[in-house]
GROMACS .gro file of C-alpha atoms in nm:
model
  365
    1UNK     CA    1   8.185   4.408   9.145
    2UNK     CA    2   8.150   4.689   8.970
    3UNK     CA    3   8.416   4.976   9.073
    4UNK     CA    4   8.063   5.229   9.172
    5UNK     CA    5   7.995   4.983   9.476
    6UNK     CA    6   8.313   5.030   9.646
    7UNK     CA    7   8.304   5.405   9.582
    8UNK     CA    8   7.960   5.497   9.653
    9UNK     CA    9   7.996   5.283   9.998
   10UNK     CA   10   8.306   5.487  10.063
   11UNK     CA   11   8.121   5.812   9.995
   12UNK     CA   12   7.888   5.718  10.252
   13UNK     CA   13   8.129   5.687  10.508
   14UNK     CA   14   8.308   5.998  10.436
   15UNK     CA   15   8.075   6.173  10.161
   16UNK     CA   16   8.283   6.389   9.908
   17UNK     CA   17   8.125   6.717  10.006
   18UNK     CA   18   8.325   6.707  10.356
   19UNK     CA   19   8.632   6.741  10.174
   20UNK     CA   20   8.805   7.099  10.182
   21UNK     CA   21   8.812   7.356   9.893
   22UNK     CA   22   9.143   7.278   9.789
   23UNK     CA   23   9.117   6.901   9.768
   24UNK     CA   24   9.067   6.645   9.501
   25UNK     CA   25   8.937   6.360   9.645
   26UNK     CA   26   8.679   6.060   9.495
   27UNK     CA   27   8.762   5.891   9.156
   28UNK     CA   28   9.080   6.015   8.978
   29UNK     CA   29   9.131   5.756   8.725
   30UNK     CA   30   8.855   5.495   8.614
   31UNK     CA   31   8.518   5.399   8.463
   32UNK     CA   32   8.263   5.357   8.741
   33UNK     CA   33   8.108   5.046   8.562
   34UNK     CA   34   8.442   4.847   8.533
   35UNK     CA   35   8.500   4.543   8.705
   36UNK     CA   36   8.764   4.562   8.975
   37UNK     CA   37   8.862   4.212   9.134
   38UNK     CA   38   9.147   4.364   9.386
   39UNK     CA   39   9.252   4.663   9.542
   40UNK     CA   40   9.578   4.804   9.657
   41UNK     CA   41   9.555   5.034   9.959
   42UNK     CA   42   9.827   5.297  10.058
   43UNK     CA   43   9.881   5.671  10.163
   44UNK     CA   44  10.036   5.799   9.854
   45UNK     CA   45   9.971   5.698   9.536
   46UNK     CA   46  10.314   5.702   9.356
   47UNK     CA   47  10.529   5.486   9.057
   48UNK     CA   48  10.610   5.212   9.285
   49UNK     CA   49  10.252   5.172   9.445
   50UNK     CA   50  10.120   5.138   9.073
   51UNK     CA   51  10.388   4.880   8.998
   52UNK     CA   52  10.300   4.701   9.333
   53UNK     CA   53   9.960   4.698   9.203
   54UNK     CA   54  10.030   4.572   8.834
   55UNK     CA   55  10.275   4.296   9.049
   56UNK     CA   56  10.000   4.162   9.264
   57UNK     CA   57   9.683   4.178   8.988
   58UNK     CA   58   9.529   4.502   9.154
   59UNK     CA   59   9.309   4.686   8.938
   60UNK     CA   60   9.218   4.932   9.206
   61UNK     CA   61   9.434   5.166   9.378
   62UNK     CA   62   9.269   5.362   9.701
   63UNK     CA   63   9.494   5.628   9.879
   64UNK     CA   64   9.454   5.890  10.118
   65UNK     CA   65   9.631   6.162   9.929
   66UNK     CA   66   9.555   6.246   9.543
   67UNK     CA   67   9.775   6.183   9.290
   68UNK     CA   68   9.608   6.464   9.115
   69UNK     CA   69   9.564   6.795   9.346
   70UNK     CA   70   9.610   7.071   9.002
   71UNK     CA   71   9.429   7.059   8.698
   72UNK     CA   72   9.665   6.878   8.431
   73UNK     CA   73   9.714   7.037   8.119
   74UNK     CA   74   9.954   6.806   7.938
   75UNK     CA   75   9.993   6.415   8.007
   76UNK     CA   76  10.331   6.360   7.858
   77UNK     CA   77  10.517   6.147   8.150
   78UNK     CA   78  10.743   6.460   8.247
   79UNK     CA   79  10.682   6.431   8.638
   80UNK     CA   80  10.583   6.170   8.832
   81UNK     CA   81  10.191   6.300   8.874
   82UNK     CA   82  10.155   6.222   8.502
   83UNK     CA   83  10.386   5.908   8.477
   84UNK     CA   84  10.144   5.780   8.760
   85UNK     CA   85   9.856   5.850   8.579
   86UNK     CA   86   9.982   5.745   8.235
   87UNK     CA   87  10.080   5.380   8.386
   88UNK     CA   88   9.737   5.350   8.579
   89UNK     CA   89   9.536   5.437   8.269
   90UNK     CA   90   9.773   5.205   8.046
   91UNK     CA   91   9.733   4.902   8.279
   92UNK     CA   92   9.362   4.941   8.319
   93UNK     CA   93   9.398   5.070   8.717
   94UNK     CA   94   9.173   5.285   8.851
   95UNK     CA   95   9.301   5.552   9.110
   96UNK     CA   96   9.040   5.671   9.416
   97UNK     CA   97   9.162   5.898   9.690
   98UNK     CA   98   8.985   5.930   9.998
   99UNK     CA   99   9.173   6.244  10.165
  100UNK     CA  100   9.028   6.537  10.394
  101UNK     CA  101   8.668   6.385  10.387
  102UNK     CA  102   8.834   6.077  10.556
  103UNK     CA  103   8.996   6.344  10.799
  104UNK     CA  104   8.653   6.503  10.855
  105UNK     CA  105   8.438   6.264  11.028
  106UNK     CA  106   8.497   6.151  11.378
  107UNK     CA  107   8.569   5.824  11.289
  108UNK     CA  108   8.833   5.883  11.048
  109UNK     CA  109   9.220   5.960  11.045
  110UNK     CA  110   9.195   6.173  11.356
  111UNK     CA  111   9.003   5.931  11.533
  112UNK     CA  112   9.294   5.659  11.476
  113UNK     CA  113   9.569   5.894  11.605
  114UNK     CA  114   9.356   5.953  11.941
  115UNK     CA  115   9.292   5.587  11.979
  116UNK     CA  116   9.665   5.515  11.944
  117UNK     CA  117   9.737   5.803  12.224
  118UNK     CA  118   9.465   5.637  12.426
  119UNK     CA  119   9.244   5.962  12.456
  120UNK     CA  120   8.872   5.918  12.580
  121UNK     CA  121   8.593   6.180  12.533
  122UNK     CA  122   8.692   6.314  12.209
  123UNK     CA  123   8.531   6.523  11.975
  124UNK     CA  124   8.588   6.714  11.656
  125UNK     CA  125   8.848   7.009  11.754
  126UNK     CA  126   8.669   7.241  11.447
  127UNK     CA  127   8.313   7.158  11.365
  128UNK     CA  128   8.254   7.239  11.003
  129UNK     CA  129   7.961   7.485  10.890
  130UNK     CA  130   7.757   7.424  10.588
  131UNK     CA  131   7.671   7.077  10.586
  132UNK     CA  132   7.312   7.096  10.756
  133UNK     CA  133   6.969   7.167  10.600
  134UNK     CA  134   6.638   7.221  10.730
  135UNK     CA  135   6.301   7.112  10.592
  136UNK     CA  136   5.977   7.256  10.680
  137UNK     CA  137   5.657   7.093  10.569
  138UNK     CA  138   5.296   7.109  10.664
  139UNK     CA  139   5.108   6.772  10.693
  140UNK     CA  140   4.733   6.650  10.792
  141UNK     CA  141   4.751   6.555  11.174
  142UNK     CA  142   4.621   6.166  11.088
  143UNK     CA  143   4.921   6.137  10.859
  144UNK     CA  144   5.214   6.325  11.031
  145UNK     CA  145   5.379   6.013  11.204
  146UNK     CA  146   5.395   5.826  10.859
  147UNK     CA  147   5.543   6.116  10.691
  148UNK     CA  148   5.782   6.155  11.010
  149UNK     CA  149   5.933   5.794  11.011
  150UNK     CA  150   5.971   5.808  10.649
  151UNK     CA  151   6.172   6.157  10.687
  152UNK     CA  152   6.366   5.960  10.980
  153UNK     CA  153   6.455   5.663  10.752
  154UNK     CA  154   6.599   5.864  10.497
  155UNK     CA  155   6.833   6.005  10.708
  156UNK     CA  156   6.685   6.322  10.859
  157UNK     CA  157   6.639   6.396  11.228
  158UNK     CA  158   7.020   6.295  11.297
  159UNK     CA  159   7.156   6.532  11.582
  160UNK     CA  160   7.458   6.421  11.786
  161UNK     CA  161   7.405   6.111  11.989
  162UNK     CA  162   7.015   6.152  11.896
  163UNK     CA  163   6.785   6.052  11.599
  164UNK     CA  164   6.451   6.100  11.491
  165UNK     CA  165   6.447   6.458  11.598
  166UNK     CA  166   6.174   6.652  11.478
  167UNK     CA  167   5.988   6.993  11.592
  168UNK     CA  168   5.600   6.994  11.574
  169UNK     CA  169   5.337   7.253  11.610
  170UNK     CA  170   4.959   7.213  11.528
  171UNK     CA  171   4.768   7.453  11.314
  172UNK     CA  172   4.547   7.443  11.028
  173UNK     CA  173   4.604   7.506  10.612
  174UNK     CA  174   4.323   7.675  10.362
  175UNK     CA  175   4.352   7.590   9.999
  176UNK     CA  176   4.091   7.588   9.740
  177UNK     CA  177   4.150   7.343   9.416
  178UNK     CA  178   4.076   7.435   9.078
  179UNK     CA  179   3.891   7.216   8.813
  180UNK     CA  180   4.183   7.029   8.732
  181UNK     CA  181   4.263   6.928   9.091
  182UNK     CA  182   4.213   6.591   9.281
  183UNK     CA  183   4.247   6.688   9.645
  184UNK     CA  184   4.355   6.424   9.903
  185UNK     CA  185   4.044   6.641  10.146
  186UNK     CA  186   3.786   6.890  10.067
  187UNK     CA  187   3.580   6.981   9.720
  188UNK     CA  188   3.672   7.148   9.431
  189UNK     CA  189   3.604   7.504   9.408
  190UNK     CA  190   3.536   7.528   9.784
  191UNK     CA  191   3.797   7.665  10.012
  192UNK     CA  192   3.857   7.406  10.250
  193UNK     CA  193   4.064   7.431  10.646
  194UNK     CA  194   4.230   7.155  10.740
  195UNK     CA  195   4.403   7.052  11.076
  196UNK     CA  196   4.758   7.036  11.001
  197UNK     CA  197   5.137   6.963  11.190
  198UNK     CA  198   5.465   7.182  11.074
  199UNK     CA  199   5.707   6.935  11.079
  200UNK     CA  200   6.054   7.020  11.092
  201UNK     CA  201   6.375   6.814  11.067
  202UNK     CA  202   6.739   6.857  10.981
  203UNK     CA  203   6.937   6.667  10.751
  204UNK     CA  204   7.266   6.672  10.593
  205UNK     CA  205   7.316   6.807  10.247
  206UNK     CA  206   7.415   6.508  10.065
  207UNK     CA  207   7.123   6.304  10.166
  208UNK     CA  208   6.893   6.592  10.030
  209UNK     CA  209   6.759   6.407   9.740
  210UNK     CA  210   6.660   6.089   9.938
  211UNK     CA  211   6.486   6.341  10.166
  212UNK     CA  212   6.277   6.483   9.908
  213UNK     CA  213   6.157   6.140   9.793
  214UNK     CA  214   6.060   6.024  10.099
  215UNK     CA  215   5.870   6.367  10.130
  216UNK     CA  216   5.713   6.316   9.774
  217UNK     CA  217   5.612   5.919   9.838
  218UNK     CA  218   5.457   5.965  10.152
  219UNK     CA  219   5.279   6.344  10.207
  220UNK     CA  220   4.914   6.252  10.124
  221UNK     CA  221   4.900   6.626   9.929
  222UNK     CA  222   4.877   6.638   9.549
  223UNK     CA  223   5.079   6.986   9.577
  224UNK     CA  224   5.340   6.966   9.870
  225UNK     CA  225   5.415   7.256  10.068
  226UNK     CA  226   5.762   7.284  10.185
  227UNK     CA  227   6.077   7.497  10.297
  228UNK     CA  228   6.405   7.420  10.280
  229UNK     CA  229   6.669   7.626  10.489
  230UNK     CA  230   7.060   7.665  10.468
  231UNK     CA  231   7.166   7.641  10.821
  232UNK     CA  232   7.482   7.771  10.980
  233UNK     CA  233   7.455   7.546  11.241
  234UNK     CA  234   7.822   7.383  11.259
  235UNK     CA  235   7.802   7.001  11.243
  236UNK     CA  236   7.956   6.886  11.561
  237UNK     CA  237   8.079   6.533  11.407
  238UNK     CA  238   8.233   6.672  11.122
  239UNK     CA  239   8.526   6.906  11.083
  240UNK     CA  240   8.899   6.944  11.125
  241UNK     CA  241   9.128   6.786  11.420
  242UNK     CA  242   9.035   6.568  11.765
  243UNK     CA  243   9.079   6.681  12.099
  244UNK     CA  244   9.041   6.437  12.417
  245UNK     CA  245   9.167   6.337  12.731
  246UNK     CA  246   9.435   6.092  12.877
  247UNK     CA  247   9.321   5.865  13.180
  248UNK     CA  248   9.555   6.022  13.375
  249UNK     CA  249   9.782   6.336  13.370
  250UNK     CA  250  10.156   6.291  13.256
  251UNK     CA  251  10.464   6.497  13.301
  252UNK     CA  252  10.531   6.660  12.927
  253UNK     CA  253  10.853   6.490  12.872
  254UNK     CA  254  10.692   6.131  12.954
  255UNK     CA  255  10.437   6.213  12.728
  256UNK     CA  256  10.619   6.292  12.430
  257UNK     CA  257  10.826   5.966  12.443
  258UNK     CA  258  10.466   5.774  12.442
  259UNK     CA  259  10.373   6.012  12.148
  260UNK     CA  260  10.704   5.901  11.968
  261UNK     CA  261  10.651   5.554  12.060
  262UNK     CA  262  10.248   5.500  11.964
  263UNK     CA  263  10.294   5.676  11.647
  264UNK     CA  264  10.603   5.526  11.537
  265UNK     CA  265  10.782   5.873  11.515
  266UNK     CA  266  11.135   5.917  11.407
  267UNK     CA  267  11.150   6.266  11.597
  268UNK     CA  268  10.931   6.468  11.775
  269UNK     CA  269  10.995   6.834  11.711
  270UNK     CA  270  10.825   7.056  12.017
  271UNK     CA  271  10.788   7.398  12.168
  272UNK     CA  272  10.924   7.474  12.506
  273UNK     CA  273  10.816   7.250  12.803
  274UNK     CA  274  10.598   7.506  12.988
  275UNK     CA  275  10.578   7.335  13.345
  276UNK     CA  276  10.243   7.160  13.307
  277UNK     CA  277  10.107   6.828  13.335
  278UNK     CA  278   9.962   6.669  13.022
  279UNK     CA  279   9.582   6.586  13.029
  280UNK     CA  280   9.373   6.729  12.741
  281UNK     CA  281   9.541   6.677  12.395
  282UNK     CA  282   9.475   6.812  12.047
  283UNK     CA  283   9.538   6.624  11.780
  284UNK     CA  284   9.538   6.688  11.380
  285UNK     CA  285   9.669   6.439  11.123
  286UNK     CA  286   9.911   6.572  10.817
  287UNK     CA  287   9.956   6.952  10.824
  288UNK     CA  288   9.747   7.128  11.096
  289UNK     CA  289   9.901   7.437  11.197
  290UNK     CA  290   9.584   7.604  11.083
  291UNK     CA  291   9.424   7.471  11.444
  292UNK     CA  292   9.660   7.570  11.652
  293UNK     CA  293   9.414   7.840  11.781
  294UNK     CA  294   9.141   7.634  11.792
  295UNK     CA  295   9.380   7.370  11.975
  296UNK     CA  296   9.451   7.686  12.257
  297UNK     CA  297   9.089   7.773  12.284
  298UNK     CA  298   8.971   7.436  12.351
  299UNK     CA  299   9.252   7.437  12.628
  300UNK     CA  300   9.455   7.165  12.513
  301UNK     CA  301   9.767   7.097  12.728
  302UNK     CA  302   9.945   6.989  12.399
  303UNK     CA  303   9.876   6.974  12.042
  304UNK     CA  304  10.016   6.688  11.781
  305UNK     CA  305  10.023   6.716  11.434
  306UNK     CA  306  10.296   6.786  11.102
  307UNK     CA  307  10.437   7.057  10.913
  308UNK     CA  308  10.472   7.331  11.137
  309UNK     CA  309  10.666   7.590  11.005
  310UNK     CA  310  10.976   7.782  11.161
  311UNK     CA  311  10.799   8.106  11.280
  312UNK     CA  312  10.511   7.909  11.374
  313UNK     CA  313  10.615   7.768  11.663
  314UNK     CA  314  10.646   8.136  11.835
  315UNK     CA  315  10.262   8.138  11.784
  316UNK     CA  316  10.220   7.856  12.090
  317UNK     CA  317  10.283   8.147  12.303
  318UNK     CA  318  10.355   7.954  12.615
  319UNK     CA  319   9.996   7.865  12.620
  320UNK     CA  320  10.039   7.507  12.488
  321UNK     CA  321  10.295   7.277  12.370
  322UNK     CA  322  10.358   7.206  11.987
  323UNK     CA  323  10.457   6.851  11.947
  324UNK     CA  324  10.525   6.850  11.541
  325UNK     CA  325  10.578   6.475  11.457
  326UNK     CA  326  10.597   6.468  11.083
  327UNK     CA  327  10.311   6.452  10.756
  328UNK     CA  328  10.357   6.091  10.720
  329UNK     CA  329  10.406   5.955  11.092
  330UNK     CA  330  10.055   6.098  11.164
  331UNK     CA  331   9.876   5.987  10.865
  332UNK     CA  332  10.067   5.630  10.837
  333UNK     CA  333   9.802   5.420  11.003
  334UNK     CA  334   9.504   5.569  10.750
  335UNK     CA  335   9.616   5.292  10.530
  336UNK     CA  336   9.513   4.983  10.787
  337UNK     CA  337   9.181   5.245  10.880
  338UNK     CA  338   9.115   5.212  10.537
  339UNK     CA  339   9.150   4.824  10.463
  340UNK     CA  340   8.868   4.805  10.802
  341UNK     CA  341   8.638   5.016  10.683
  342UNK     CA  342   8.638   4.827  10.324
  343UNK     CA  343   8.686   4.490  10.496
  344UNK     CA  344   8.385   4.562  10.706
  345UNK     CA  345   8.138   4.655  10.416
  346UNK     CA  346   8.323   4.372  10.179
  347UNK     CA  347   8.410   4.066  10.357
  348UNK     CA  348   8.473   3.872  10.056
  349UNK     CA  349   8.659   4.133   9.861
  350UNK     CA  350   9.049   4.083   9.780
  351UNK     CA  351   9.226   4.385   9.951
  352UNK     CA  352   9.594   4.440  10.000
  353UNK     CA  353   9.787   4.678  10.196
  354UNK     CA  354  10.103   4.809  10.046
  355UNK     CA  355  10.432   4.695  10.148
  356UNK     CA  356  10.608   5.018  10.064
  357UNK     CA  357  10.688   5.290  10.262
  358UNK     CA  358  10.567   5.611  10.056
  359UNK     CA  359  10.728   5.838  10.300
  360UNK     CA  360  10.961   6.087  10.084
  361UNK     CA  361  11.128   6.257  10.407
  362UNK     CA  362  11.456   6.057  10.525
  363UNK     CA  363  11.634   6.084  10.896
  364UNK     CA  364  12.007   6.098  10.946
  365UNK     CA  365  12.063   6.016  11.341
   0.00000   0.00000   0.00000
């Protein structure tokens, strides 16, 4: 199987344009056309992961965290990042990362946390803007249904739990073709008035090429009038963090013990227990302190994440309980999620879950 077959699929699940600006998700090392015969999946790409890939005959490593965040100016092995890249290249092993783009989707990292905690009615905590566009075009009434169907099939018209969504308004267009024209309707040199439908559909930015191909192949006119608008609407299924509900409200201490058990956390650092029972829960895999205000605004009773700094705990201001269970602990089940995603598509592809614990933090009890 070619490497691009796997990476293209992963990028339909979690498109690269969903990642944060600081991130470096995608193919880091490797030729998209290379043949891959087995993949190793891990949270982090460190030296012992590359060694495991070599030992098990895997020539692709898929991780959540990218090994390269910042640009490399030299490759001489002076630090673990350079050593990993050098060893991967030397052994013809491709490195691929699926990071904040996997965090952002509503079936990704945060959904897995919610699942382990038994949360229901989940939704994205902080939806992302700038991911949607609107296409407006004008089509003869008789061909409008065919064009709409083609646009829907190409990926337009999906809004939340609804598909085939469009706005349509009747009107008329005018045009006059010159001697070089080949008009679908009307006569050359004569102004024509044609009953038309104004069709509006929303689509994700990463599908624009497919949308325009569908438009050009299914619109009957020689010259197609269309407009594309960038939307500031937030994509309700894409963004940072998630929030959901427990089936039954719980005592705060009992809930924190449940979190520690379900998330296999060594320790839970938390703010003062403020007396309320826990019913609504916000989560964010990895470093989530930037979402504290969103968690409070959502009415969450507790916010579960990692990497809170000392002074940031004060920002709870008795409005919410912060439960910091650790960066690794919130994301440790991401590798299992990735294996499931890949096996769903490539049932016969050899894929291995790492046997290594890559958590750089140790605990003394």
